[in-house]
């Protein structure tokens, strides 16, 4: 055995955290650092991520729910109060507004007396995957790539230890990507970004190696252990090849594949959630056991994330999982455990060949941006996700506790569901709004307007936008003001949904469930004399996680519904207007951010005011049981959560609710003809 002093350095251990207010999150960060966490990973709330102030109409119900609200430099000061930024490695999961948040972070670091050249950390800043999976994009692809390019050029010169972009394949897997698609589309994004930096003229050719050295990746590790480990080995080999051959980077250190990982949340189950612990451990092993493809930073979800917002104790449990592996086991005392394995080498080569073929296809289209704009990438992901869901529903893919081994003892972890997750105090939103109003009242308004005018003027040229953004931060500009100034110049963007181009994932075989639902849809439409049943699938608020909504839309289409789906980020008013205009038979709302208690009753009230009485409203998302009962009491016809994995069954329930609302008899299939 090697000497204890020769052990490898452990990876950075993070917990993705932030909620309620900047001061609440600051207290949480201090506690996590005291427990041995070695890096901060900041979760921002959806208004901050999408460039809205907390008092904007679309922000209602979303403030402080899935992360911390940061509206201006004062919030950033509070967030990192007492935490020396020069000595802290901070990861910020922020994309469309990444330049703004980095500017706020730099200004606070300067106020602390830090040398900004010594700052270490990461801004995710990968807008491409937002168009495909997470939905927090703001600007069109061209201006978005420009913002990324400007940040990379700035940080390479001024904050050389900072990772200005984290090419993020994590959410591609959550949106359905196969390992081949995850590798290929992430690599296409990296190529697009590096080409843009090279072609911008902001970085001399001889410094491109420094740019490549600061590109990091953020990947997903699913439960298929061998495949996921081989995926990471294939990723590393492909990055070595691309950086050497396409960009001529000669220094092996600059070519090293640098990645952090969040293990898979898509596979966490609401049913028997204690099983999520072993899933999390297995997924962590896939990205830590192989030394040559080991993650440099790991953050683990909590066992109860499919139920709601984890508590500090739940996050501590996930941190301890990492610490036991790193400090109690002998893993870090050896070289790569899998070198020479024929199985690993063959699987890695297979994934590599598949990824290279898909990359060639995307590059032949002109690269990742045309592939986004055409809808090619989104359609592929929606199709892959639909195929995966079909395998789960058929039982081909086994999910323990969900579609097999589902008998269970009562779990002491979830005996009291109301205390098994953290609940954000609704009063915290009001305190944030009051503080924002006070901030606007005490700042130098003339300085704010001057800074915003300069930002818009700079955006209209090809000059680097970071200096004008820093000036806005120092002047006291708010997040929404910065983003809306750029919206004036760049416009906004609605990404393709991918629903229309997705092929049928489940065959309507005679005697099968989908065939029965199709018959029910057709019979109900005929009884109502409406030609086709129409289902509106709506995403109110700022939650951009649209995977579930897309799968419902695709399966409803396959069952014979006419589906109205306009994508993400709609107000309750827009959803009701569409429901009335399209004369729909059911409204389905999807919310995963926790804003359901605010937004769903608003939709119900507006429907009633519009005179719509007989259209059932159903809701899906991460909705605690008590909230589900409250929504039903308010008039919601049905509530679906992650435990309802049978999509065809859900579509059948929608038909039942339409029949009930229209006072039709429960539908029963016609008896099979006798021979």
XYZ file of C-alpha atoms in Angstrom:
675
model
C 0.000 0.000 0.000
C 1.228 3.496 -0.742
C 2.346 5.766 2.054
C -0.470 7.759 3.662
C 1.186 11.056 2.587
C 0.934 10.075 -1.084
C -2.839 9.953 -1.048
C -4.492 11.963 -3.797
C -6.084 15.239 -2.802
C -9.859 14.753 -2.377
C -12.202 16.385 -4.842
C -13.959 19.626 -3.919
C -17.042 18.791 -1.876
C -20.006 21.046 -2.465
C -23.641 21.289 -1.446
C -25.959 23.134 -3.828
C -27.656 25.588 -1.490
C -29.489 28.871 -1.149
C -33.032 29.857 -0.196
C -35.384 32.506 1.214
C -33.112 35.554 1.648
C -29.437 36.479 1.352
C -29.065 36.565 5.154
C -30.697 33.121 5.602
C -28.435 31.674 2.917
C -25.348 33.281 4.455
C -26.102 31.486 7.726
C -26.528 28.208 5.821
C -23.187 28.649 3.999
C -21.362 29.313 7.246
C -22.838 26.164 8.779
C -21.915 24.049 5.736
C -18.323 25.346 5.692
C -18.031 24.554 9.402
C -19.080 20.950 8.633
C -16.123 20.433 6.309
C -17.605 21.458 2.976
C -14.705 22.679 0.812
C -16.539 24.758 -1.768
C -19.716 26.813 -1.998
C -22.298 26.111 -4.668
C -24.821 28.944 -4.887
C -28.393 28.226 -5.932
C -30.124 31.391 -7.147
C -33.888 31.756 -7.248
C -35.670 31.804 -10.601
C -36.221 35.581 -10.831
C -32.458 36.114 -10.374
C -31.693 33.424 -12.958
C -34.070 34.847 -15.542
C -33.325 38.535 -15.083
C -36.355 39.774 -13.142
C -36.503 41.813 -9.973
C -38.343 40.167 -7.080
C -41.337 42.508 -7.485
C -41.918 41.700 -11.180
C -45.277 40.089 -12.049
C -43.631 36.855 -13.213
C -41.594 36.583 -9.995
C -44.661 36.221 -7.782
C -44.512 33.009 -5.765
C -40.985 32.243 -7.009
C -38.917 34.543 -4.755
C -36.440 32.574 -2.623
C -37.985 29.203 -3.473
C -35.331 27.253 -5.399
C -32.433 29.476 -4.419
C -31.411 32.819 -3.020
C -32.714 36.116 -4.458
C -29.874 38.482 -5.389
C -31.274 41.768 -6.620
C -28.220 44.062 -6.325
C -24.756 44.398 -4.856
C -26.191 44.846 -1.345
C -27.696 41.345 -1.477
C -24.356 39.930 -2.643
C -22.621 41.651 0.295
C -25.072 40.044 2.705
C -24.774 36.650 1.016
C -21.009 36.467 1.606
C -20.778 38.445 4.825
C -17.953 37.021 6.945
C -16.837 34.624 4.176
C -13.421 35.668 2.733
C -13.894 35.391 -1.027
C -10.168 35.357 -1.789
C -9.960 32.031 0.087
C -13.287 30.518 -1.039
C -13.974 28.433 -4.133
C -17.466 29.482 -5.209
C -19.572 27.878 -7.894
C -22.537 29.906 -9.137
C -25.276 28.097 -11.038
C -26.253 31.027 -13.195
C -26.518 31.336 -16.962
C -28.425 34.127 -18.714
C -27.427 36.610 -15.978
C -23.965 35.095 -15.327
C -22.065 38.249 -16.294
C -24.166 40.287 -13.869
C -23.670 37.923 -10.918
C -19.922 37.669 -11.527
C -19.751 41.470 -11.578
C -21.580 41.651 -8.223
C -19.230 38.982 -6.817
C -16.134 40.866 -8.023
C -17.358 44.161 -6.525
C -17.994 42.504 -3.135
C -14.572 40.818 -3.265
C -12.956 44.202 -3.951
C -14.849 45.684 -1.003
C -13.393 42.901 1.163
C -9.917 43.925 -0.006
C -9.383 40.796 -2.101
C -6.973 40.558 -5.026
C -9.445 39.625 -7.774
C -6.675 37.786 -9.641
C -6.756 35.234 -6.799
C -10.502 34.560 -6.926
C -11.337 30.917 -7.655
C -14.661 29.485 -8.674
C -17.029 28.920 -11.551
C -19.946 30.585 -13.287
C -22.029 27.987 -15.115
C -22.776 30.401 -17.981
C -23.850 27.690 -20.468
C -26.856 29.140 -22.217
C -27.179 26.397 -24.859
C -28.463 23.824 -22.393
C -30.985 26.387 -21.123
C -32.633 26.396 -24.549
C -32.757 22.591 -24.420
C -33.585 21.644 -20.862
C -33.714 24.127 -18.010
C -35.400 27.110 -19.559
C -33.713 30.059 -17.808
C -32.591 31.648 -21.071
C -33.418 35.303 -21.709
C -31.682 36.516 -24.870
C -31.467 35.010 -28.390
C -28.545 32.646 -29.126
C -26.318 35.227 -30.877
C -26.262 37.803 -28.042
C -26.036 34.989 -25.479
C -22.851 33.651 -27.089
C -21.523 37.208 -27.126
C -22.099 37.553 -23.351
C -20.250 34.253 -22.792
C -17.393 35.297 -25.083
C -16.983 38.663 -23.347
C -16.872 36.981 -19.934
C -14.253 34.448 -21.022
C -12.045 37.155 -22.551
C -12.384 39.277 -19.411
C -11.666 36.539 -16.881
C -8.658 35.120 -18.748
C -7.097 38.575 -18.514
C -8.293 39.723 -15.069
C -9.463 36.698 -13.007
C -7.217 33.960 -14.435
C -8.125 31.276 -11.864
C -11.858 31.613 -12.496
C -13.777 29.140 -14.673
C -15.939 31.526 -16.739
C -18.058 28.733 -18.225
C -19.143 25.320 -17.081
C -20.295 23.395 -20.158
C -23.249 21.705 -18.589
C -24.392 18.309 -19.835
C -26.080 17.576 -16.506
C -29.457 18.933 -17.556
C -29.241 17.293 -20.968
C -29.428 13.898 -19.247
C -32.296 15.173 -17.087
C -34.059 16.112 -20.339
C -33.597 12.593 -21.693
C -30.133 12.564 -23.307
C -28.482 9.202 -23.797
C -24.773 9.035 -22.803
C -23.834 9.502 -26.466
C -26.067 12.576 -26.780
C -24.790 13.989 -23.493
C -21.161 13.758 -24.631
C -21.875 14.970 -28.168
C -24.062 17.980 -27.411
C -21.826 19.186 -24.566
C -18.780 18.914 -26.806
C -20.593 20.768 -29.607
C -21.346 23.568 -27.133
C -17.686 23.731 -26.089
C -16.588 23.885 -29.739
C -19.093 26.668 -30.443
C -17.869 28.712 -27.452
C -14.169 28.221 -28.183
C -14.690 29.080 -31.857
C -16.542 32.268 -30.823
C -13.732 33.330 -28.463
C -11.070 32.575 -31.077
C -12.981 34.448 -33.803
C -13.819 37.466 -31.590
C -10.221 38.693 -31.694
C -10.363 39.493 -27.957
C -7.844 36.780 -27.042
C -4.519 36.478 -28.927
C -3.998 33.116 -30.645
C -1.046 32.300 -28.385
C -3.315 32.577 -25.305
C -6.030 30.151 -26.511
C -4.402 27.465 -24.362
C -5.249 29.599 -21.302
C -8.869 29.788 -22.476
C -9.060 26.015 -22.962
C -7.512 25.486 -19.500
C -10.364 27.445 -17.867
C -13.189 25.578 -19.622
C -14.823 23.211 -17.161
C -17.700 20.784 -17.535
C -20.607 19.911 -15.283
C -21.931 16.440 -15.921
C -24.571 14.025 -14.740
C -23.898 10.563 -13.307
C -26.848 8.206 -13.550
C -27.354 4.868 -11.891
C -25.983 2.730 -14.765
C -22.615 2.579 -13.074
C -20.379 1.018 -15.766
C -21.868 3.084 -18.586
C -21.524 6.329 -16.628
C -17.877 5.665 -15.745
C -17.091 4.823 -19.370
C -18.910 8.001 -20.408
C -16.491 10.046 -18.313
C -13.465 8.240 -19.783
C -14.838 8.866 -23.295
C -15.445 12.546 -22.439
C -11.825 12.934 -21.303
C -10.417 11.220 -24.412
C -12.568 13.312 -26.751
C -11.612 16.586 -25.027
C -7.931 15.684 -25.378
C -8.449 15.088 -29.100
C -10.547 18.231 -29.768
C -8.258 20.622 -27.873
C -5.112 19.239 -29.509
C -6.366 18.858 -33.085
C -8.880 21.719 -33.415
C -7.194 24.336 -31.217
C -3.558 23.203 -31.252
C -3.133 23.325 -27.469
C 0.289 21.762 -26.783
C 0.434 21.872 -22.970
C -1.085 18.618 -21.564
C -2.116 20.449 -18.360
C -4.192 22.915 -20.366
C -5.847 20.026 -22.224
C -6.912 18.205 -19.058
C -10.634 17.441 -18.907
C -11.835 19.304 -15.828
C -15.289 18.458 -14.606
C -17.579 18.661 -11.642
C -20.573 16.446 -11.162
C -24.016 16.510 -9.614
C -25.287 12.972 -9.499
C -28.614 12.248 -11.081
C -31.798 13.811 -9.701
C -33.970 12.471 -12.541
C -33.795 8.965 -11.043
C -34.675 9.969 -7.477
C -38.048 8.559 -6.515
C -40.895 9.806 -4.381
C -41.859 6.184 -3.685
C -39.618 4.551 -1.039
C -37.328 7.612 -1.057
C -34.870 5.903 1.315
C -33.695 3.946 -1.770
C -32.361 7.233 -3.134
C -29.421 7.024 -0.709
C -27.954 3.939 -2.361
C -28.669 5.402 -5.790
C -26.718 8.524 -4.840
C -23.769 6.459 -3.524
C -23.608 4.286 -6.649
C -23.737 7.323 -8.909
C -20.971 9.028 -6.918
C -18.735 5.950 -7.297
C -19.053 6.148 -11.093
C -17.280 9.539 -11.084
C -14.739 8.910 -8.310
C -13.428 5.315 -8.616
C -11.597 5.785 -11.933
C -8.637 8.062 -11.165
C -8.028 8.981 -14.827
C -11.602 10.242 -15.157
C -12.272 11.433 -11.607
C -14.399 14.512 -10.968
C -12.626 17.491 -9.418
C -15.793 18.639 -7.658
C -18.818 16.643 -6.535
C -22.179 17.730 -5.205
C -24.807 15.196 -4.241
C -28.560 15.706 -4.107
C -30.423 14.813 -0.929
C -32.498 11.657 -0.486
C -35.760 13.655 -0.302
C -35.451 15.974 -3.324
C -38.363 14.242 -5.092
C -40.512 15.212 -2.088
C -39.573 18.889 -1.769
C -36.811 21.215 -0.586
C -34.123 19.386 1.468
C -33.386 20.503 5.026
C -29.845 21.319 6.241
C -29.694 17.857 7.881
C -30.488 16.152 4.556
C -27.714 18.096 2.841
C -25.332 17.205 5.655
C -26.078 13.500 5.046
C -25.076 13.889 1.384
C -21.875 15.683 2.372
C -21.003 12.905 4.839
C -21.442 10.298 2.069
C -18.599 11.994 0.189
C -16.434 12.371 3.274
C -16.682 8.680 4.213
C -15.492 7.657 0.736
C -12.676 10.221 0.600
C -11.331 9.926 4.143
C -12.270 6.476 5.474
C -11.753 4.339 2.376
C -8.390 3.694 0.666
C -9.628 4.842 -2.762
C -7.237 7.798 -3.009
C -4.149 5.659 -2.336
C -4.102 3.916 -5.736
C -3.821 4.622 -9.434
C -6.657 3.973 -11.858
C -8.426 0.738 -10.911
C -9.804 0.072 -14.391
C -6.851 0.538 -16.752
C -6.474 -2.586 -18.878
C -10.063 -3.717 -18.419
C -11.336 -5.037 -21.764
C -14.950 -4.388 -20.746
C -14.287 -0.755 -19.818
C -12.149 -0.070 -22.892
C -14.720 -1.586 -25.272
C -17.640 0.335 -23.766
C -15.636 3.581 -23.740
C -14.702 3.133 -27.401
C -18.348 2.448 -28.283
C -19.539 5.649 -26.600
C -16.717 7.642 -28.175
C -17.584 6.434 -31.694
C -21.263 7.266 -31.200
C -20.488 10.732 -29.853
C -18.096 11.562 -32.695
C -20.723 10.557 -35.280
C -23.349 12.797 -33.634
C -20.870 15.688 -33.332
C -20.135 15.425 -37.056
C -23.884 15.617 -37.788
C -24.318 18.777 -35.652
C -21.220 20.477 -37.078
C -22.502 19.747 -40.599
C -25.595 21.815 -39.682
C -23.316 24.740 -38.867
C -22.778 23.931 -35.196
C -24.768 23.852 -32.002
C -26.603 27.190 -32.428
C -28.266 26.294 -35.767
C -29.045 22.864 -34.277
C -30.825 24.622 -31.370
C -32.675 27.106 -33.568
C -33.924 24.405 -35.956
C -35.309 22.366 -33.062
C -33.119 19.356 -34.006
C -31.484 19.000 -30.602
C -34.668 19.548 -28.585
C -36.635 17.026 -30.644
C -33.908 14.423 -30.123
C -33.960 14.955 -26.353
C -37.769 14.844 -26.112
C -37.724 11.622 -28.161
C -35.024 9.999 -26.002
C -36.898 10.972 -22.844
C -40.161 9.582 -24.221
C -38.421 6.292 -25.059
C -36.992 6.087 -21.530
C -40.390 6.731 -19.955
C -41.925 4.066 -22.194
C -39.320 1.523 -21.004
C -40.160 2.328 -17.367
C -43.897 2.016 -17.967
C -43.487 -1.313 -19.757
C -41.257 -2.638 -16.976
C -38.274 -3.060 -19.320
C -36.334 -0.587 -17.152
C -36.692 -1.571 -13.505
C -37.083 1.149 -10.864
C -37.038 -0.406 -7.400
C -40.028 0.666 -5.320
C -41.775 2.149 -8.362
C -42.474 -0.517 -10.982
C -41.083 -3.497 -9.059
C -40.548 -4.467 -5.399
C -43.114 -1.870 -4.433
C -44.405 -3.484 -1.229
C -42.940 -1.556 1.686
C -42.852 -1.080 5.406
C -43.804 2.358 6.658
C -40.748 4.610 6.517
C -39.744 6.470 9.691
C -38.047 9.034 7.417
C -41.368 10.098 5.928
C -43.766 9.283 8.769
C -44.393 13.008 9.146
C -44.168 14.348 5.604
C -44.688 17.939 6.689
C -41.387 17.861 8.605
C -39.477 15.626 6.143
C -38.750 18.595 3.875
C -37.965 22.258 4.353
C -40.746 24.783 3.807
C -39.866 28.322 2.769
C -41.679 30.866 4.922
C -44.017 32.846 2.609
C -43.241 35.933 4.724
C -39.657 35.887 3.448
C -40.872 36.995 -0.007
C -42.474 40.087 1.526
C -39.263 40.935 3.379
C -37.309 40.663 0.124
C -39.765 42.999 -1.641
C -39.578 45.545 1.180
C -35.779 45.452 1.164
C -35.715 45.919 -2.633
C -37.979 48.978 -2.373
C -35.733 50.413 0.356
C -32.635 49.803 -1.786
C -34.123 51.710 -4.710
C -35.074 54.537 -2.381
C -31.593 55.149 -0.960
C -29.378 54.865 -4.065
C -28.149 57.610 -6.415
C -30.775 57.411 -9.168
C -28.807 59.611 -11.578
C -25.791 57.296 -11.301
C -28.057 54.303 -11.967
C -29.518 55.824 -15.132
C -26.075 56.868 -16.395
C -24.740 53.317 -15.891
C -27.743 51.741 -17.637
C -27.442 54.143 -20.596
C -23.764 53.226 -20.955
C -24.647 49.500 -20.811
C -27.174 49.852 -23.646
C -24.772 51.933 -25.697
C -22.036 49.312 -25.266
C -24.429 46.476 -26.140
C -25.104 48.167 -29.471
C -21.378 47.912 -30.341
C -19.031 44.914 -30.266
C -17.099 46.184 -27.228
C -16.703 43.924 -24.180
C -19.739 44.260 -21.897
C -18.049 43.413 -18.571
C -16.749 46.939 -17.730
C -20.202 48.493 -18.313
C -21.758 45.710 -16.225
C -19.313 46.350 -13.373
C -20.228 50.049 -13.506
C -23.907 49.080 -13.163
C -23.115 46.873 -10.159
C -21.226 49.673 -8.403
C -24.014 52.188 -9.124
C -26.658 50.049 -7.417
C -28.490 48.828 -10.536
C -30.837 45.888 -9.875
C -30.831 42.483 -11.566
C -34.028 43.242 -13.474
C -32.793 46.664 -14.603
C -29.556 45.167 -15.990
C -31.417 42.393 -17.814
C -34.162 44.646 -19.197
C -31.599 47.128 -20.511
C -30.067 44.291 -22.523
C -33.519 42.989 -23.535
C -34.102 46.402 -25.160
C -31.034 45.890 -27.347
C -30.946 42.102 -27.823
C -34.620 41.121 -27.596
C -35.966 38.002 -25.871
C -36.090 34.427 -27.135
C -38.585 31.580 -26.931
C -36.877 28.252 -27.609
C -38.433 25.412 -29.677
C -40.418 22.968 -27.501
C -39.486 19.828 -29.458
C -42.967 18.404 -28.936
C -44.180 18.541 -32.517
C -41.204 16.646 -33.929
C -41.115 13.858 -31.342
C -42.008 10.428 -32.802
C -44.543 8.094 -31.194
C -42.800 6.411 -28.232
C -45.501 3.917 -27.226
C -47.353 1.819 -29.775
C -51.148 1.742 -29.430
C -51.249 -2.062 -29.605
C -54.704 -3.684 -29.652
C -55.725 -4.475 -26.090
C -52.992 -2.233 -24.666
C -53.414 0.724 -22.318
C -52.768 3.420 -24.943
C -55.268 1.856 -27.342
C -57.901 1.945 -24.575
C -57.138 5.599 -23.794
C -57.270 6.481 -27.506
C -60.724 4.914 -27.684
C -61.829 6.889 -24.612
C -60.506 10.144 -26.124
C -62.290 9.517 -29.424
C -65.574 8.498 -27.748
C -65.530 11.519 -25.430
C -64.836 13.929 -28.307
C -67.744 12.405 -30.231
C -70.118 12.678 -27.258
C -69.142 16.327 -26.796
C -69.443 16.968 -30.541
C -66.105 18.725 -30.620
C -64.086 16.927 -33.287
C -61.089 16.508 -30.999
C -60.465 16.841 -27.287
C -58.184 19.784 -26.615
C -55.668 19.853 -23.740
C -53.762 22.978 -22.757
C -50.423 22.215 -21.103
C -49.254 25.329 -19.254
C -46.057 26.330 -17.445
C -46.967 29.318 -15.239
C -44.269 31.368 -13.524
C -40.539 31.060 -14.069
C -40.020 27.307 -13.691
C -38.279 26.229 -16.894
C -38.027 22.504 -16.120
C -40.336 21.476 -18.927
C -39.436 17.775 -19.326
C -42.577 16.500 -17.586
C -44.861 18.923 -19.399
C -43.342 17.889 -22.739
C -43.851 14.189 -22.015
C -47.508 14.766 -21.099
C -47.956 16.812 -24.285
C -46.379 14.129 -26.493
C -48.359 11.248 -24.960
C -51.626 13.227 -25.060
C -50.993 13.885 -28.749
C -50.373 10.143 -29.292
C -53.655 9.405 -27.481
C -55.593 11.591 -29.925
C -55.735 14.931 -28.095
C -55.139 18.228 -29.826
C -52.464 19.701 -27.561
C -51.939 23.416 -26.958
C -48.430 23.892 -25.535
C -46.797 27.304 -25.812
C -43.659 26.545 -23.826
C -42.401 27.976 -20.548
C -42.670 31.184 -18.571
C -46.280 32.260 -18.928
C -48.386 34.384 -16.607
C -51.661 32.949 -15.260
C -53.410 35.585 -17.385
C -51.740 34.305 -20.591
C -52.647 30.700 -19.760
C -56.294 31.565 -19.162
C -56.424 33.653 -22.359
C -55.095 30.668 -24.336
C -57.562 28.297 -22.638
C -60.486 30.552 -23.624
C -59.230 31.263 -27.150
C -58.575 27.594 -27.917
C -61.795 26.431 -26.217
C -59.912 23.636 -24.425
C -61.476 20.769 -22.499
C -58.791 20.596 -19.794
C -55.996 22.799 -18.437
C -52.886 20.982 -17.205
C -50.383 23.020 -15.179
C -46.801 21.902 -14.494
C -44.797 23.557 -11.681
C -41.639 22.134 -10.096
C -40.372 25.256 -8.332
C -42.703 25.177 -5.326
C -44.780 28.148 -6.527
C -47.921 26.027 -7.019
C -49.753 27.393 -3.957
C -49.522 30.925 -5.369
C -49.940 30.354 -9.109
C -52.527 27.573 -9.391
C -55.272 29.346 -7.363
C -54.619 32.444 -9.491
C -55.308 30.437 -12.678
C -58.483 29.004 -11.105
C -59.744 32.483 -10.126
C -59.073 33.881 -13.592
C -60.845 30.949 -15.298
C -63.931 31.514 -13.152
C -63.871 35.253 -13.872
C -63.708 34.407 -17.591
C -66.887 32.334 -17.146
C -65.113 28.988 -17.634
C -66.803 26.587 -15.219
C -66.685 23.147 -16.834
C -62.976 22.907 -17.718
C -61.090 20.787 -15.166
C -57.659 21.980 -14.028
C -55.044 19.350 -13.204
C -51.615 20.005 -11.717
C -48.311 18.124 -11.829
C -45.008 18.750 -10.074
C -43.090 18.305 -6.844
C -46.074 18.955 -4.592
C -46.132 17.894 -0.919
C -49.231 15.940 0.124
C -50.645 18.762 2.268
C -50.313 21.216 -0.628
C -52.003 18.720 -2.945
C -55.017 18.514 -0.634
C -55.171 22.322 -0.405
C -55.135 22.601 -4.219
C -57.973 20.097 -4.524
C -59.953 22.040 -1.920
C -59.417 25.159 -4.061
C -60.934 23.420 -7.087
C -58.121 21.450 -8.758
C -59.486 18.198 -10.229
C -56.343 16.053 -9.811
C -52.757 16.398 -8.604
C -49.907 14.292 -10.032
C -46.442 13.967 -8.463
C -43.281 11.976 -9.384
C -44.829 8.776 -7.980
C -47.343 8.869 -10.852
C -44.891 7.476 -13.396
C -47.453 6.003 -15.822
C -47.996 8.781 -18.367
C -50.653 6.891 -20.317
C -52.502 6.316 -17.035
C -52.346 10.070 -16.357
C -53.820 10.793 -19.809
C -56.618 8.331 -19.007
C -57.287 10.187 -15.747
C -57.495 13.462 -17.710
C -60.198 11.935 -19.907
C -62.063 10.819 -16.760
C -61.952 14.374 -15.379
C -63.206 15.829 -18.679
C -66.144 13.402 -18.665
C -66.928 14.168 -15.024
C -66.815 17.930 -15.609
C -69.163 17.575 -18.586
C -71.568 15.270 -16.671
C -70.904 12.286 -18.962
C -71.162 8.735 -17.680
C -67.809 7.087 -16.811
C -66.414 5.618 -20.023
C -66.170 1.862 -20.356
C -64.589 0.163 -23.373
C -66.854 -1.767 -25.702
C -66.672 -5.516 -25.112
C -64.358 -7.387 -27.454
C -66.258 -9.119 -30.281
C -66.764 -12.842 -29.769
C -65.595 -15.150 -32.491
